[in-house]
Short mmCIF file of C-alpha atoms in Angstrom, two decimals:
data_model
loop_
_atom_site.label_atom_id
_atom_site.label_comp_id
_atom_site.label_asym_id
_atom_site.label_seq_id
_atom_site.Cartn_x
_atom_site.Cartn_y
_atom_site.Cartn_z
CA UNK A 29 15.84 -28.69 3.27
CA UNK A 30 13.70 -26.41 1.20
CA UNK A 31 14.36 -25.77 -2.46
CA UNK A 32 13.95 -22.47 -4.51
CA UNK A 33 12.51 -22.57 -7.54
CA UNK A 34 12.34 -19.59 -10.04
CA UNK A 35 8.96 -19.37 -11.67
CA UNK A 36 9.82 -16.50 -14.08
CA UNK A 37 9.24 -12.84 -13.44
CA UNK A 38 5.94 -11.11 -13.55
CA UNK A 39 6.67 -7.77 -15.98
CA UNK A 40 8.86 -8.91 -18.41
CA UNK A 41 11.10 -9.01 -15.67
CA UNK A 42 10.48 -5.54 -14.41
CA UNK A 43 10.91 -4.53 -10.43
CA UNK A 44 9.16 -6.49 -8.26
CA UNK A 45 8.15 -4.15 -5.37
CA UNK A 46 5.96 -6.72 -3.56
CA UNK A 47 3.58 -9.76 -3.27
CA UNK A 48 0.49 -10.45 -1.36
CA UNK A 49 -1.25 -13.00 -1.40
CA UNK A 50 -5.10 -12.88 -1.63
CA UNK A 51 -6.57 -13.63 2.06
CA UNK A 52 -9.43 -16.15 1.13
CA UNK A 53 -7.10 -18.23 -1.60
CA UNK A 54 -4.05 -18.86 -1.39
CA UNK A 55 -2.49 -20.05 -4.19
CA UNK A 56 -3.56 -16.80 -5.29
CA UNK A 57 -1.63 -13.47 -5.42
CA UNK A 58 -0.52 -9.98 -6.80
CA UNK A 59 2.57 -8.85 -7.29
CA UNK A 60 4.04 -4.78 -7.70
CA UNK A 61 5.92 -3.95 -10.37
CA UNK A 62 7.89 -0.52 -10.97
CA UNK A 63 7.06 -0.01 -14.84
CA UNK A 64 4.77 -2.87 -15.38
CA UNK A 65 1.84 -2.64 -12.96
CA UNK A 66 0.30 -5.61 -11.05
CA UNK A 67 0.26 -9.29 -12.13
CA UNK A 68 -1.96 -11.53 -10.73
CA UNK A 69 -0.87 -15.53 -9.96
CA UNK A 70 -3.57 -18.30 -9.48
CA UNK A 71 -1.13 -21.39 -9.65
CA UNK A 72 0.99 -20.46 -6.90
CA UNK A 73 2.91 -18.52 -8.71
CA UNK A 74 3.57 -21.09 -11.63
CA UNK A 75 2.79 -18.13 -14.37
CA UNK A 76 1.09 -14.99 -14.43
CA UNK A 77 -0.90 -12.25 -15.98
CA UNK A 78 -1.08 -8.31 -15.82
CA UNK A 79 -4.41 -6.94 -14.45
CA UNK A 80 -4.08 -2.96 -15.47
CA UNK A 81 -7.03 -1.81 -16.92
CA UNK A 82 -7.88 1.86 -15.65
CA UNK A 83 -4.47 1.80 -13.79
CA UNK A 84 -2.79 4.86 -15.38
CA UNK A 85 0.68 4.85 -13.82
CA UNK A 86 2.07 1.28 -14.02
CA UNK A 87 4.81 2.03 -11.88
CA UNK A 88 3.54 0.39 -8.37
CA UNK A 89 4.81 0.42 -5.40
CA UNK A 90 2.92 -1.96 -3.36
CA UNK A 91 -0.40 -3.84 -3.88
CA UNK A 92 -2.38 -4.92 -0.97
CA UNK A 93 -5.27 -7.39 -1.03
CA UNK A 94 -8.87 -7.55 1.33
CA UNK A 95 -11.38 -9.87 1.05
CA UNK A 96 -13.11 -7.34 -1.29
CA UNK A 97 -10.71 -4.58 -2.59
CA UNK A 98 -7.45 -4.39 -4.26
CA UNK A 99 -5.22 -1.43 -3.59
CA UNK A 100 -1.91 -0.80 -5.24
CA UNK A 101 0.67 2.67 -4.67
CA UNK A 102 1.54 4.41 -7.27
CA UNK A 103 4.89 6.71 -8.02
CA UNK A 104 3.21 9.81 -8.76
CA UNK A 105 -0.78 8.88 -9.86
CA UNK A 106 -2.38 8.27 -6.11
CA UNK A 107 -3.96 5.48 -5.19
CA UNK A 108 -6.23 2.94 -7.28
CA UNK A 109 -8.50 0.15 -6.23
CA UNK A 110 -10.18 -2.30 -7.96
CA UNK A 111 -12.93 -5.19 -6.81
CA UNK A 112 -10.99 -7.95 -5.52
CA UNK A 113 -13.60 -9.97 -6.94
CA UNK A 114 -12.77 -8.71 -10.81
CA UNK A 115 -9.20 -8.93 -10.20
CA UNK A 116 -9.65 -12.70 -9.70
CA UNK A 117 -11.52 -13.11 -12.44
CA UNK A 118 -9.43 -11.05 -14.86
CA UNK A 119 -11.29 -7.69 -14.94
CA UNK A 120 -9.93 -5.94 -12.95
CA UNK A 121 -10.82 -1.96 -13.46
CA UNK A 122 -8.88 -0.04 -11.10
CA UNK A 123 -10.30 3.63 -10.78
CA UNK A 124 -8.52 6.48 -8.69
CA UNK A 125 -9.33 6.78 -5.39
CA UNK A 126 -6.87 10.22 -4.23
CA UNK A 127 -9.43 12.69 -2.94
CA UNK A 128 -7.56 14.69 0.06
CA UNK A 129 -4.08 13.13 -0.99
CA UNK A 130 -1.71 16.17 -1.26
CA UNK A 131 1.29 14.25 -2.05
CA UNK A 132 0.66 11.04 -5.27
CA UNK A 133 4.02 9.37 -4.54
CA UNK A 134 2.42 6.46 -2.21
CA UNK A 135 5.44 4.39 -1.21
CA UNK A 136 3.00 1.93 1.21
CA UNK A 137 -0.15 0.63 2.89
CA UNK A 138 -0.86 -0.36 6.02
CA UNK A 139 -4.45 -2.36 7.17
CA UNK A 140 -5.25 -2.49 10.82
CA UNK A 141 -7.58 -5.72 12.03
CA UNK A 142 -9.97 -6.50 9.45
CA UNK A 143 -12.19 -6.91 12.48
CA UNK A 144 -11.48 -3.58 14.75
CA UNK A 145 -11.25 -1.14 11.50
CA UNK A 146 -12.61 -3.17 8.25
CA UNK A 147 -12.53 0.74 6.24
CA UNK A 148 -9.61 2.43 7.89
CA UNK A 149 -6.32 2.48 5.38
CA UNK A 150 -2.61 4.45 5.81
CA UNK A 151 -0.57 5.21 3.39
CA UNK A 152 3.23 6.85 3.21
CA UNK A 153 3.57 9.19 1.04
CA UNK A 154 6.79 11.01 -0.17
CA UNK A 155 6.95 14.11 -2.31
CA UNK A 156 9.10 16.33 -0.30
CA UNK A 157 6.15 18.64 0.88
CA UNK A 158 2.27 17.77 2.26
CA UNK A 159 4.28 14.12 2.79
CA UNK A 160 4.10 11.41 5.50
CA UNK A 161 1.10 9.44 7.20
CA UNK A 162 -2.29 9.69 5.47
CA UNK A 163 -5.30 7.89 6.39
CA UNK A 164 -8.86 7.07 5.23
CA UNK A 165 -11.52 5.50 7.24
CA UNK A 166 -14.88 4.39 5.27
CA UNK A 167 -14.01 5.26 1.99
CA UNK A 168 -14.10 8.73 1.72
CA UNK A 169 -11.45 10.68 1.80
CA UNK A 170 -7.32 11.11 3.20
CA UNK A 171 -6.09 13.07 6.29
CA UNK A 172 -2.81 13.68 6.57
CA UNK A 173 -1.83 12.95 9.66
CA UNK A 174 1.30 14.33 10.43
CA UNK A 175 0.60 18.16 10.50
CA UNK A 176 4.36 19.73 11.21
CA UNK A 177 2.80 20.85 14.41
CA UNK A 178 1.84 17.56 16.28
CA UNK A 179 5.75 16.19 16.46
CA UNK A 180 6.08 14.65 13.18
CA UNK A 181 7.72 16.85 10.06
CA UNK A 182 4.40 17.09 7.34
CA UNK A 183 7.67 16.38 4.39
CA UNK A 184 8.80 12.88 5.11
CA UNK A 185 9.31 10.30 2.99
CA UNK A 186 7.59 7.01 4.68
CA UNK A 187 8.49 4.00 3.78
CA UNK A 188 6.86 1.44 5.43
CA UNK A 189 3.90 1.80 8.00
CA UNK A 190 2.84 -0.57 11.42
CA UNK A 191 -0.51 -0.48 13.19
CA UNK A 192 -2.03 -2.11 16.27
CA UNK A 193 -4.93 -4.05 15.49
CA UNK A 194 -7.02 -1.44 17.07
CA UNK A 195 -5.23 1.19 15.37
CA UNK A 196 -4.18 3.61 17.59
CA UNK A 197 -0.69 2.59 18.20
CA UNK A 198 1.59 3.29 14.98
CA UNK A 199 5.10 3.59 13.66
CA UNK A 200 6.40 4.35 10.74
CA UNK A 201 9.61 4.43 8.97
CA UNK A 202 11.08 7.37 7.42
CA UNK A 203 13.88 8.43 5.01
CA UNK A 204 16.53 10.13 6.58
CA UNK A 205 14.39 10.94 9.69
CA UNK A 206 14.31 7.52 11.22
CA UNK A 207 11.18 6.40 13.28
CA UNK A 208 8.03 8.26 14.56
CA UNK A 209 5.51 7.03 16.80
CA UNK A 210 2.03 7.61 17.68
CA UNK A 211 -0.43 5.96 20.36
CA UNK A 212 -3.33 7.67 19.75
CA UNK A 213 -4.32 7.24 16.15
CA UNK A 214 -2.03 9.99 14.62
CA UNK A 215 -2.96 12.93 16.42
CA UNK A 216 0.78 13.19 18.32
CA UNK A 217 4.12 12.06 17.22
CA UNK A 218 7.32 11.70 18.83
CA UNK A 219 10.67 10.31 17.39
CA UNK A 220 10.88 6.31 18.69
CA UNK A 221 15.08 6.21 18.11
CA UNK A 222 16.37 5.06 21.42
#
């Protein structure tokens, strides 16, 4: 049988929203915290140490890793990435990355295949208006998806995002409003409750 062993708390033992581990080493990762930002483990979670310059709002919701950017959620300031590279080495600089995001309360992210969509990034968003499914492929900007007019409410809270590999196929999770799907990338919604 396996055994548990605590390995102290990231934060000063703040919320921990999340871990992921970095895809190319894995005794590496980065962890979420609400009110303490993102700490970053290289010992397999033996200790670890806050990576939060440029990150404004430390109150995280989820970080996600690539093989070259690091993306964390924030409760009210966006979206930041920094180079995944500098986060391993302990520079990270995170810098804003929001342009076209209506609603700054970014609850998740989602990454379809590396392979089939290497720049293409949701994100569920929840501020009660201009909220839901936003996505941005190649680095520019964020759509938001869900429109009020395509079968999907445009103020849902989502919490938690799934995509097919080729990204046309997704579902997300909502507050209140339970499931939504879409098969062709966003464009049409319809409620996936039984």
């Amino acid at each position: 049988a396996e055994t548990w062993v605590g390995n102290g708390q990231p934060g000063q033992g703040g919320l921990i929203r999340n871990i992921t581990t970095y895809p190319t080493t894995p005794l590496t990762y980065f962890t979420a915290t609400f009110g303490s930002g993102v700490y970053r483990s290289t010992d397999d979670a033996a200790s670890w140490v806050p990576v939060n310059a440029g990150l404004t709002n430390r109150r995280v919701y989820t970080v996600r890793a690539t093989s070259t950017t690091l993306w964390a959620a924030t409760d009210g300031a966006g979206v930041f990435r920094s180079s995944a590279s500098n986060a391993l080495t302990g520079s990270a600089s995170w810098q804003p990355f929001n342009a076209g995001l209506n609603c700054t309360t970014v609850r998740t992210l989602n990454f379809p295949s590396a392979a089939n969509l290497p720049n293409t990034v949701y994100a569920g968003t929840g501020c009660g208006v201009n909220s839901g499914v936003y996505r941005t492929s190649g680095g520019g900007s964020w759509t938001q998806l869900n429109t009020g007019t395509n079968g999907m409410p445009n103020n849902l809270t989502v919490y938690s995002i799934s995509s097919s590999s080729t990204g046309q196929t997704l579902r997300v999770a909502t507050d209140g409003n339970g499931i939504y799907r879409s098969t062709d990338g966003g464009a049409n919604w319809v409620p996936a409750n039984g």
